[in-house]
XYZ file of C-alpha atoms in Angstrom:
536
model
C -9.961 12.316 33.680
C -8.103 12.934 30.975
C -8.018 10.507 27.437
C -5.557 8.623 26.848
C -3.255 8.625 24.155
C -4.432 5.095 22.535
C -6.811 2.593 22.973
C -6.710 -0.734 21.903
C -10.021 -2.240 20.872
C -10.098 -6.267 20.733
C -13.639 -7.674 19.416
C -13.990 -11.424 20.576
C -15.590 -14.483 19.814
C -15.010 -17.482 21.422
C -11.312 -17.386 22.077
C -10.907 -16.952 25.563
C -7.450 -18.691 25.890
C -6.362 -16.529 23.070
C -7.499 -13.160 24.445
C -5.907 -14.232 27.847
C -3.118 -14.444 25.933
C -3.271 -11.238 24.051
C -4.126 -9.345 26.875
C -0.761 -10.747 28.856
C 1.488 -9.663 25.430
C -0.879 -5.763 26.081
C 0.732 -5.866 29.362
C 4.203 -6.382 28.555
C 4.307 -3.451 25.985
C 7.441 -0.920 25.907
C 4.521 2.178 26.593
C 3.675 2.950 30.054
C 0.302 1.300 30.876
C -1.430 4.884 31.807
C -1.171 6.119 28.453
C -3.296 3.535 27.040
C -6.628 1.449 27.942
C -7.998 -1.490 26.561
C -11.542 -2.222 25.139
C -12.652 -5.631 24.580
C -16.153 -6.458 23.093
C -17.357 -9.837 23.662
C -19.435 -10.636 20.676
C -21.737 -12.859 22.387
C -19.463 -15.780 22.656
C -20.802 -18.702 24.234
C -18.866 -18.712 27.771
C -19.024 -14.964 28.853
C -15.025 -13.946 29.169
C -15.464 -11.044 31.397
C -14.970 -13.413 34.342
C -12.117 -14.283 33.297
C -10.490 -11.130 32.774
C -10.800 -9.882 36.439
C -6.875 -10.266 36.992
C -6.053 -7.837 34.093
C -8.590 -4.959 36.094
C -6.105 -3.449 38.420
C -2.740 -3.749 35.747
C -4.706 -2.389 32.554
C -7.229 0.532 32.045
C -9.714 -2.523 30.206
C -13.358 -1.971 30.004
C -14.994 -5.041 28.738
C -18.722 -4.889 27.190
C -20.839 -7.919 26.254
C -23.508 -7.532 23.469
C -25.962 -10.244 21.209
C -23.945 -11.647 18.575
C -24.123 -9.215 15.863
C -20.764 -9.687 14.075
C -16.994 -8.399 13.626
C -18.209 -5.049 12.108
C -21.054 -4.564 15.047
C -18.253 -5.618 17.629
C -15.724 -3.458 16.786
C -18.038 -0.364 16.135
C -19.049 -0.766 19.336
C -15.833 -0.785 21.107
C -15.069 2.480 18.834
C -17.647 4.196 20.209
C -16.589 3.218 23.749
C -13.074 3.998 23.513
C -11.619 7.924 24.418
C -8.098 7.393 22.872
C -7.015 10.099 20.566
C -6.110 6.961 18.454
C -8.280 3.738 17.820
C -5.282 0.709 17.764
C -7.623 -2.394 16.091
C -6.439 -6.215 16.652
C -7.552 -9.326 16.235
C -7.608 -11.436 18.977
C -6.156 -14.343 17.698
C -2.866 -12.175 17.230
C 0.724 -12.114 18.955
C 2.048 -8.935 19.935
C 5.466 -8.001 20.039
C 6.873 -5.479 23.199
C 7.145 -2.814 20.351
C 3.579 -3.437 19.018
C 1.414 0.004 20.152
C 4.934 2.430 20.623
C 5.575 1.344 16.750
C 2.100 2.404 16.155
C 2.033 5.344 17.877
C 5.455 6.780 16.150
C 3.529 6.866 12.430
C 0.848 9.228 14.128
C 3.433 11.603 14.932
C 3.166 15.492 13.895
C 0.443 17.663 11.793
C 0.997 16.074 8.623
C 0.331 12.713 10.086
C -3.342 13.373 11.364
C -4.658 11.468 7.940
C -2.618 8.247 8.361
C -4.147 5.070 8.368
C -1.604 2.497 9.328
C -1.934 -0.928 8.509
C 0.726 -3.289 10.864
C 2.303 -6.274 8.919
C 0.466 -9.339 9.427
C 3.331 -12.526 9.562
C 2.514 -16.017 9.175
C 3.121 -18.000 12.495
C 6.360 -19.873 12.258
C 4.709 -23.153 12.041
C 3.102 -22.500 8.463
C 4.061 -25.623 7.467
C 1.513 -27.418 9.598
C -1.747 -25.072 8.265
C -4.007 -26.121 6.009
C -3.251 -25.136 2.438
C -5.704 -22.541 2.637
C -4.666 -20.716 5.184
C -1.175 -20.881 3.974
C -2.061 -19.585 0.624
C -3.517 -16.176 2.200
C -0.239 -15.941 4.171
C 1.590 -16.502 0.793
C -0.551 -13.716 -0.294
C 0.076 -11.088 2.261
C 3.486 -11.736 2.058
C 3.798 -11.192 -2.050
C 1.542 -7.767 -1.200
C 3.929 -6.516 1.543
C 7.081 -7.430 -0.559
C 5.003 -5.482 -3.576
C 4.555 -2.702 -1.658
C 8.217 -2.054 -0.173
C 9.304 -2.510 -3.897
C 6.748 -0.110 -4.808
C 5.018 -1.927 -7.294
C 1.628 -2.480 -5.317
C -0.299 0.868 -4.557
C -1.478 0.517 -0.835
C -5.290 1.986 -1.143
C -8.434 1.824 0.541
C -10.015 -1.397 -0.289
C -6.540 -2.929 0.574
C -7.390 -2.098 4.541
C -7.763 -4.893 7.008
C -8.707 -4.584 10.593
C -6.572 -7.147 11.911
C -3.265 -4.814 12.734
C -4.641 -1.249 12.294
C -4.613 2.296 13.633
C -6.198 5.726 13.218
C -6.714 8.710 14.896
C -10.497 8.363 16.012
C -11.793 11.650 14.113
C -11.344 10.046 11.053
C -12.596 6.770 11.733
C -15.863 9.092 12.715
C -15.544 11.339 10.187
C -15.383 8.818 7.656
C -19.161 6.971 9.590
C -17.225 3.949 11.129
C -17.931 0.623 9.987
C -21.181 -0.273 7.604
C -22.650 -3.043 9.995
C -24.828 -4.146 7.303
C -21.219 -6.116 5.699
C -20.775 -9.048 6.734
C -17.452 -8.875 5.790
C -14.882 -6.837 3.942
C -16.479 -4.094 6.400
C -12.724 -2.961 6.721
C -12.149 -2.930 2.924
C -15.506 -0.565 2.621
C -14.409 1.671 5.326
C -11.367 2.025 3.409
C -12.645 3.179 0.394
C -14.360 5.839 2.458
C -11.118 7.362 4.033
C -9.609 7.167 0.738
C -12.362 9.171 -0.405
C -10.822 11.694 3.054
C -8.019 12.207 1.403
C -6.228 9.209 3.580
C -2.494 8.395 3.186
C -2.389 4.358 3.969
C 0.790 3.154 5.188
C 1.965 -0.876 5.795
C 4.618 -0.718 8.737
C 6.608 -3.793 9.305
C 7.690 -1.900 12.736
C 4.431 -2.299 14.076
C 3.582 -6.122 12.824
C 1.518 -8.706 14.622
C 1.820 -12.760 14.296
C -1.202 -14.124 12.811
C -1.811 -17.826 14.400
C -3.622 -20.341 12.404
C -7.032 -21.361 13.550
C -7.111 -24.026 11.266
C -10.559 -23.994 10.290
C -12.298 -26.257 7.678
C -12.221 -26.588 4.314
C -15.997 -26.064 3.771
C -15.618 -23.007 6.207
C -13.214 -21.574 4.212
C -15.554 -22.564 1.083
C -18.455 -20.824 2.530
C -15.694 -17.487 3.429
C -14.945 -17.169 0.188
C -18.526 -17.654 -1.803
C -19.172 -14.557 0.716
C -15.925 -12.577 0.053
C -17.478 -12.282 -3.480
C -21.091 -11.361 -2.536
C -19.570 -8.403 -0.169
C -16.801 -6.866 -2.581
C -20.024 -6.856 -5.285
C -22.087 -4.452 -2.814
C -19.466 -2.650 -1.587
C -19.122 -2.148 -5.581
C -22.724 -1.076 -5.796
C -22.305 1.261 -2.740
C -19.320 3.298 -4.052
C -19.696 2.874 -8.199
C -17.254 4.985 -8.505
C -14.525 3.063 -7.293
C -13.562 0.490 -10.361
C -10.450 -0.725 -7.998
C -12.349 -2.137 -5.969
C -15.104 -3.606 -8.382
C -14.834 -7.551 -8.210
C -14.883 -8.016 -11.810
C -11.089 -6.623 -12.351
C -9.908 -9.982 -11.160
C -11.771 -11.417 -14.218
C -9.241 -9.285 -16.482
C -6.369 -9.509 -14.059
C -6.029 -12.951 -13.379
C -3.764 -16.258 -15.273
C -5.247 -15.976 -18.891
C -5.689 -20.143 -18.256
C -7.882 -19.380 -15.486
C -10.335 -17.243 -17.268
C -12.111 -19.845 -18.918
C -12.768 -21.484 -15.658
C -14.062 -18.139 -13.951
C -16.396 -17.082 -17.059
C -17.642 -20.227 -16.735
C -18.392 -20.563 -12.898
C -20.660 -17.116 -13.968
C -22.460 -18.516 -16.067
C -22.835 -21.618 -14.557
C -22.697 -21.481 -10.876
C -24.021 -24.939 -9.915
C -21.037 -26.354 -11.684
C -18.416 -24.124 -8.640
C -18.935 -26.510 -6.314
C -17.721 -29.463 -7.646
C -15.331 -27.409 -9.757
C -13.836 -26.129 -6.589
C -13.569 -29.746 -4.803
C -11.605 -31.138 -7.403
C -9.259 -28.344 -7.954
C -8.490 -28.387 -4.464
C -7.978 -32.098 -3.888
C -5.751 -31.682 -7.195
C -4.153 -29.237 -5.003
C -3.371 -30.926 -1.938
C -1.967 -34.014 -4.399
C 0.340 -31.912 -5.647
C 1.177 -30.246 -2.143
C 1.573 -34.004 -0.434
C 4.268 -34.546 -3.354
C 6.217 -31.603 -2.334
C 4.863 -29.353 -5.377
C 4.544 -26.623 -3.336
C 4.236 -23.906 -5.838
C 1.378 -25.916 -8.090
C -0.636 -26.446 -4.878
C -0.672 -22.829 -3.724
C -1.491 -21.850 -7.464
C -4.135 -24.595 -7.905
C -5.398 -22.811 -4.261
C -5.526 -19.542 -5.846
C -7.872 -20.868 -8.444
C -9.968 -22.713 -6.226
C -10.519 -18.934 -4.512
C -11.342 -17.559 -7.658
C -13.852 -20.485 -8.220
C -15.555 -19.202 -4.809
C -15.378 -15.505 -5.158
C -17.533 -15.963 -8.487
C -20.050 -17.846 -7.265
C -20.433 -15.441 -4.334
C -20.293 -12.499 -7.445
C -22.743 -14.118 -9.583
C -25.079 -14.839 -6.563
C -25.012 -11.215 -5.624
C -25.749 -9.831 -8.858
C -28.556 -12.113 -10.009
C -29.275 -13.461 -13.554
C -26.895 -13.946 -15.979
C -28.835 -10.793 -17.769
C -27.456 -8.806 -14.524
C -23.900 -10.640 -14.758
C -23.352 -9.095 -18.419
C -24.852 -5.837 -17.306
C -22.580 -4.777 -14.731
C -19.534 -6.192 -16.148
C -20.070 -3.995 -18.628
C -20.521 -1.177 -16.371
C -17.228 -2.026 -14.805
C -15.751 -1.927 -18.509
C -17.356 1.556 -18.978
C -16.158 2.866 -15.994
C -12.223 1.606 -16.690
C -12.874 3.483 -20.087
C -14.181 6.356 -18.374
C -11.201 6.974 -16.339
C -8.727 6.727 -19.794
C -10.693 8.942 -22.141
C -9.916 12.317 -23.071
C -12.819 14.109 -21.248
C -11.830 12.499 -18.070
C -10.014 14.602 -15.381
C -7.594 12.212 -14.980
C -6.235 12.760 -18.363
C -6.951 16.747 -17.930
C -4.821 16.417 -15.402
C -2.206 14.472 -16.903
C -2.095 16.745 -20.460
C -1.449 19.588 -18.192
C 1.441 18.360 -16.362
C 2.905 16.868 -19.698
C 2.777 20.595 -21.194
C 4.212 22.216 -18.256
C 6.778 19.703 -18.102
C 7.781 20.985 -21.679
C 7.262 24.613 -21.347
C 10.105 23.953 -18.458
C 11.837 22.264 -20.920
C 11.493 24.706 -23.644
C 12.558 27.809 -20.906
C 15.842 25.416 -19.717
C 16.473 24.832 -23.633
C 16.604 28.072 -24.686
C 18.658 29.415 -21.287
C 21.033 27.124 -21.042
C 20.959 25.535 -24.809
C 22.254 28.429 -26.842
C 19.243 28.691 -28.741
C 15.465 29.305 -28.809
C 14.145 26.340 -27.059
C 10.471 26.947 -27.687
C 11.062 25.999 -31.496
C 10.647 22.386 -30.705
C 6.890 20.894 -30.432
C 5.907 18.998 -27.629
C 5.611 15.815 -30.063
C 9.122 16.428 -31.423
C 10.750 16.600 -27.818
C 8.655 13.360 -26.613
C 10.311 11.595 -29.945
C 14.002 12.931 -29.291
C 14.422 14.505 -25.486
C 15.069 10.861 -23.653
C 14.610 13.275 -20.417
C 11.159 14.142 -21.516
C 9.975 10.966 -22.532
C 11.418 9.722 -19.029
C 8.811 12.057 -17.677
C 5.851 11.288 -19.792
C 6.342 7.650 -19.032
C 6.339 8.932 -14.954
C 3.293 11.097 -15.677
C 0.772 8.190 -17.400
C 2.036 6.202 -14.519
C 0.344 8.263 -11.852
C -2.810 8.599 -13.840
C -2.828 5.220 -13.855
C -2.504 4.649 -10.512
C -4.750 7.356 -9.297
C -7.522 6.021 -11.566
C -7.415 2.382 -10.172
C -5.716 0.926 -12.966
C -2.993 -0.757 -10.796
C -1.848 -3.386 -13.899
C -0.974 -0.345 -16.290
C 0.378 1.456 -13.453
C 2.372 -1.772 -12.525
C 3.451 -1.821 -16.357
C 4.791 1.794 -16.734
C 6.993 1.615 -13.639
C 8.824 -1.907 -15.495
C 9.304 0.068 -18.504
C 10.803 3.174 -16.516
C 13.236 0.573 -14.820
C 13.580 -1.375 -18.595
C 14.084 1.370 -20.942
C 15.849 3.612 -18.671
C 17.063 1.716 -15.746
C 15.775 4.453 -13.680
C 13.493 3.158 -10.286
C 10.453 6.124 -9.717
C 8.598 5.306 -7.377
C 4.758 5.401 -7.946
C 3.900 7.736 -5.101
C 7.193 9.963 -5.419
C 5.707 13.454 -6.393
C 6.789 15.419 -9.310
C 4.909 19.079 -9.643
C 4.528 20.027 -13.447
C 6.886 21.483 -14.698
C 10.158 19.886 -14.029
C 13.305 19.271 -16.857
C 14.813 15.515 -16.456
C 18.101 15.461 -18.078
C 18.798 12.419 -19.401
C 17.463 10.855 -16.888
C 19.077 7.197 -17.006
C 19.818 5.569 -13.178
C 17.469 7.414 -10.989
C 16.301 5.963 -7.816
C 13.454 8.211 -6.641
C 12.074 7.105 -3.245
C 8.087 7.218 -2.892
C 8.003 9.945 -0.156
C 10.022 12.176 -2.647
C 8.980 15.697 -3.757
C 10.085 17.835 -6.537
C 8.788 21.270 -6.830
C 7.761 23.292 -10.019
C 11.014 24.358 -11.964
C 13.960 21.865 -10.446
C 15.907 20.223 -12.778
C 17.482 16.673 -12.286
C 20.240 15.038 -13.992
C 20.726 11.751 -14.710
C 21.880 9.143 -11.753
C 20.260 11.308 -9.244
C 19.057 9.841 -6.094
C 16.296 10.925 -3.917
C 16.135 8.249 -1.437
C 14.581 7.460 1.932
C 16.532 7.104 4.774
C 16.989 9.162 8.557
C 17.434 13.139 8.876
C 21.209 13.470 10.207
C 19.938 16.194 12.974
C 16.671 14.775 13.697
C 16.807 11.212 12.519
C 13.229 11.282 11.546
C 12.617 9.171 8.786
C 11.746 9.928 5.487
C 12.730 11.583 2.175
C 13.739 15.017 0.376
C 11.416 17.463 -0.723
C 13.407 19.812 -3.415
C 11.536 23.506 -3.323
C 11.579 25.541 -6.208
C 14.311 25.924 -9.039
C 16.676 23.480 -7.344
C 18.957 21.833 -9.802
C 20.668 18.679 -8.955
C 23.629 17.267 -10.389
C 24.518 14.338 -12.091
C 25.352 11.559 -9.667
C 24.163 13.433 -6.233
C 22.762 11.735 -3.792
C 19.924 13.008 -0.818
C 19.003 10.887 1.594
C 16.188 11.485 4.600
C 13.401 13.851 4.754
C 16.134 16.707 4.270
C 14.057 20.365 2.535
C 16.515 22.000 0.024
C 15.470 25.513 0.194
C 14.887 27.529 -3.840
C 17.222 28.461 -6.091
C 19.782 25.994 -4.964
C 22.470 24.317 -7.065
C 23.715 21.053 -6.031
C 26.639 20.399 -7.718
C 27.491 16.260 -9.319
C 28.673 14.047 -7.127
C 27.396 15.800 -3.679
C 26.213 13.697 -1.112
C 23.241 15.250 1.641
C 21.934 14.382 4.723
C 21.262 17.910 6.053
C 18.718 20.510 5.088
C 19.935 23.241 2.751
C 19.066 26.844 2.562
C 17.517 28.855 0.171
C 20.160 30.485 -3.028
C 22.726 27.945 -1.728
C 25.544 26.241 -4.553
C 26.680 22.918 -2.595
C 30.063 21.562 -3.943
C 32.040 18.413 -2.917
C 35.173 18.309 -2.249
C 37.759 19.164 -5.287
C 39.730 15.358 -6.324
C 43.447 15.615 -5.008
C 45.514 15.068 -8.322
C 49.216 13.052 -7.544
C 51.796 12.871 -9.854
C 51.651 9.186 -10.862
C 55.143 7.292 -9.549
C 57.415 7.088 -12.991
C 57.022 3.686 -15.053
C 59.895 1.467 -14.166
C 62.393 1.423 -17.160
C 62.064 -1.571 -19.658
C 63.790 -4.556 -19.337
C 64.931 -5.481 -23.361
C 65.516 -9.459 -23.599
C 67.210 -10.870 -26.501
């Protein structure tokens, strides 16, 4: 028997009505039924649901296995291991899926270049969010502001960002990476994200593929004692992989409302005091959400978090003697990544100096003179092109190091100084001449080989292929020089050595030693000025 294409793997707990339900929406998907199965893992819930699933047997390939409570991680392991699909589809069973749910899933796993995606679906608030608890309404706040970061391009989507909710990936990597660490509690997805990134993972959020997250309006002190225990996980999953400072709880000291610091330091130091700290901040919070202050409750919510994530740090890490230790650890580590030895800033001197031997060549071709008579220091003062660059460059160190505030800074002041919109993840190969550079809109999924040269109000966007209507975005080869004003749109390849001239606009691939021209302006004699009227 051959495996099928997918298989969607459900770990449940005491939700029968809502797997029922689940497992109805499964049936109703737009992909035919034999090129899936179904594995649900009953994490020892307290009436059995495997009796209950009998109907489903003869319209679904479902295998259902029961084992001793042991756990999300444990349950969903388990049902990996079970499964045969070529890709593992994870949801949560307190989920609603659309028709399109597993066909908009299966569409990012598409081709060779696609066996290393790991694609998270977008998790929506139920429509009713207005009857959760505040809570729960400030994590689907939260998602939200990510996912809206993210299409903007100002939130780099990386490993400890995972969640197992709405998720897929082909099942060699979930096994190559060791599956889930039963030993978390929780956050197991965030560690086993911080593994694949360590694969060489590309993480993707697809609003295609989303799922509607219900409310199971749970307590307050539940979501207390969630929280306290978000913070003891994230500080050994920080012990586990040292080397990842983005994912080390203590960023959120330095990252968070300067007024909230105070609070947070002092929750560390004193963590009997969270408690209370926490109830009082919250019933604050609900005063000001019963008033209509919607914005000051969610806010006051956010802080209330913090409050319990601290506690659940300082637990974790021990005496106050431990606190100070590994914060500054975490503070040595940020430093690492920014010094001079590091091989993030190797890397990033070596771009910047290929970058201006490009510009020096260009210079002294096209510039009447010898362009290698300029220092690299001079050109970053008076070359706005080159300093356009240099900002892009420190902005991918950034980002590749974990520093996702002075990554989030750089790409304002690319959009502020030069109203230009780079995306983060858009790929530049060292070497390249920006001329000008002033009103560029470079889409993430961009590429620019060694030796192109772009002028200024170039656009590289994202968009569909006009012959194959895959989406995506272009990917200039070598020496291809782009005029000002030109505009490429889908994941069009314009072959070496081409010259596309201002104005042009592209949807199709281009050949190699190609010159693309638009259409010459018609010029009209203008109609003669009607003669003037004199008044006396």
């Amino acid at each position: 028997m051959s495996a099928p294409e997918a298989s969607i793997v459900i770990a449940t707990y005491n939700r029968p009505d809502s797997l029922l339900r689940i497992l109805g929406e499964i049936e109703k998907q737009t992909v035919a039924a034999d090129r899936f199965e179904v594995v649900v893992v009953d994490d020892g819930s307290k009436e059995e649901v495997a009796p209950r699933l009998g109907a489903f047997a003869n319209r679904l390939a479902l295998t259902v296995k029961r084992q001793q409570n042991g756990g999300a991680a444990a349950a969903r392991q388990h049902g990996a291991e079970i499964a045969r699909g070529t890709l593992l589809v994870f949801v949560d069973d307190d989920m609603v899926l659309p028709p399109e749910f597993l066909e908009s899933h299966l569409s990012r796993h598409l081709g060779p270049t696609a066996k290393k995606n790991v694609v998270m679906g977008r998790l929506r608030a139920d429509q009713k969010l207005a009857d959760m608890p505040l809570f729960e309404r400030f994590y689907a706040l939260m998602l939200d502001r990510i996912a809206g970061e993210v299409q903007a391009g100002t939130f780099d989507l990386r490993g400890p960002s995972l969640y197992t909710g709405n998720l897929s990936l082909r099942r060699d990597l979930f096994f190559a990476a060791g599956g889930f660490d039963t030993s978390f509690g929780q956050i197991e997805d965030a560690e086993l994200g911080v593994r694949l990134e360590k694969l060489g993972a590309s993480f993707i959020l697809s609003e295609e593929a989303y799922t509607v997250h219900a409310s199971d309006h749970t307590s307050r002190d539940r979501w207390f004692a969630r929280t306290v225990k978000d913070g003891k996980f994230w500080t050994r999953l920080s012990r586990k992989h040292p080397e990842a400072v983005h994912a080390n709880p203590w960023r959120h000291l330095t990252a968070v409302n300067p007024l909230s610091r105070p609070v947070l330091a002092l929750v560390v130091a004193l963590p009997k005091l969270a408690l209370p700290m926490a109830k009082t901040a919250f019933a604050a919070s609900q005063a000001a959400d019963s008033l209509g202050l919607g914005r000051i409750a969610v806010a006051g919510t956010t802080l209330v978090y913090g409050i319990q994530y601290f506690q659940g740090v300082r637990s974790e890490t021990g005496s106050l003697g431990d606190v100070f230790r590994e914060y500054r650890a975490f503070r040595k580590g940020v430093k690492e990544l920014q010094n001079a030895e590091s091989a993030h800033h190797a890397s990033l001197m070596e771009a910047v100096r290929a970058d201006h031997a490009m510009l020096a060549k260009t210079q002294g071709k096209y510039g009447g003179k010898d362009g290698s008579s300029r220092s690299l220091a001079a050109d970053a003062v008076n070359n706005i092109g080159f300093q356009l660059l240099i900002l892009y460059r420190v902005m991918r160190a950034f980002r590749e190091s974990g520093q996702g505030l002075a990554a989030k800074f750089c790409s304002r002041l690319l959009r502020h100084l030069y109203g230009s919109d780079i995306h983060w993840d858009a790929t530049f190969e060292p070497g390249v001449v920006v001329v000008h550079g002033f009103g560029m809109a470079i889409s993430g999924e961009a590429y620019v080989s060694e030796g192109c040269i772009l002028f200024q109000h170039v656009t590289l966007g994202r968009g569909n292929h006009a012959d194959t209507k895959k989406a995506g975005a272009p990917r200039l080869e070598r020496d291809v020089h782009v005029g000002v004003g030109a505009t490429l749109i889908g994941p069009i390849v314009v072959g070496t050595r081409t010259k596309i001239m201002p104005g042009c606009t592209l949807t199709h691939d281009v050949p190699p030693n190609t010159v693309v021209t638009s259409p010459e302006p018609e010029l009209r004699a203008r109609k003669a000025a009607p003669p003037e009227v004199k008044t006396h």
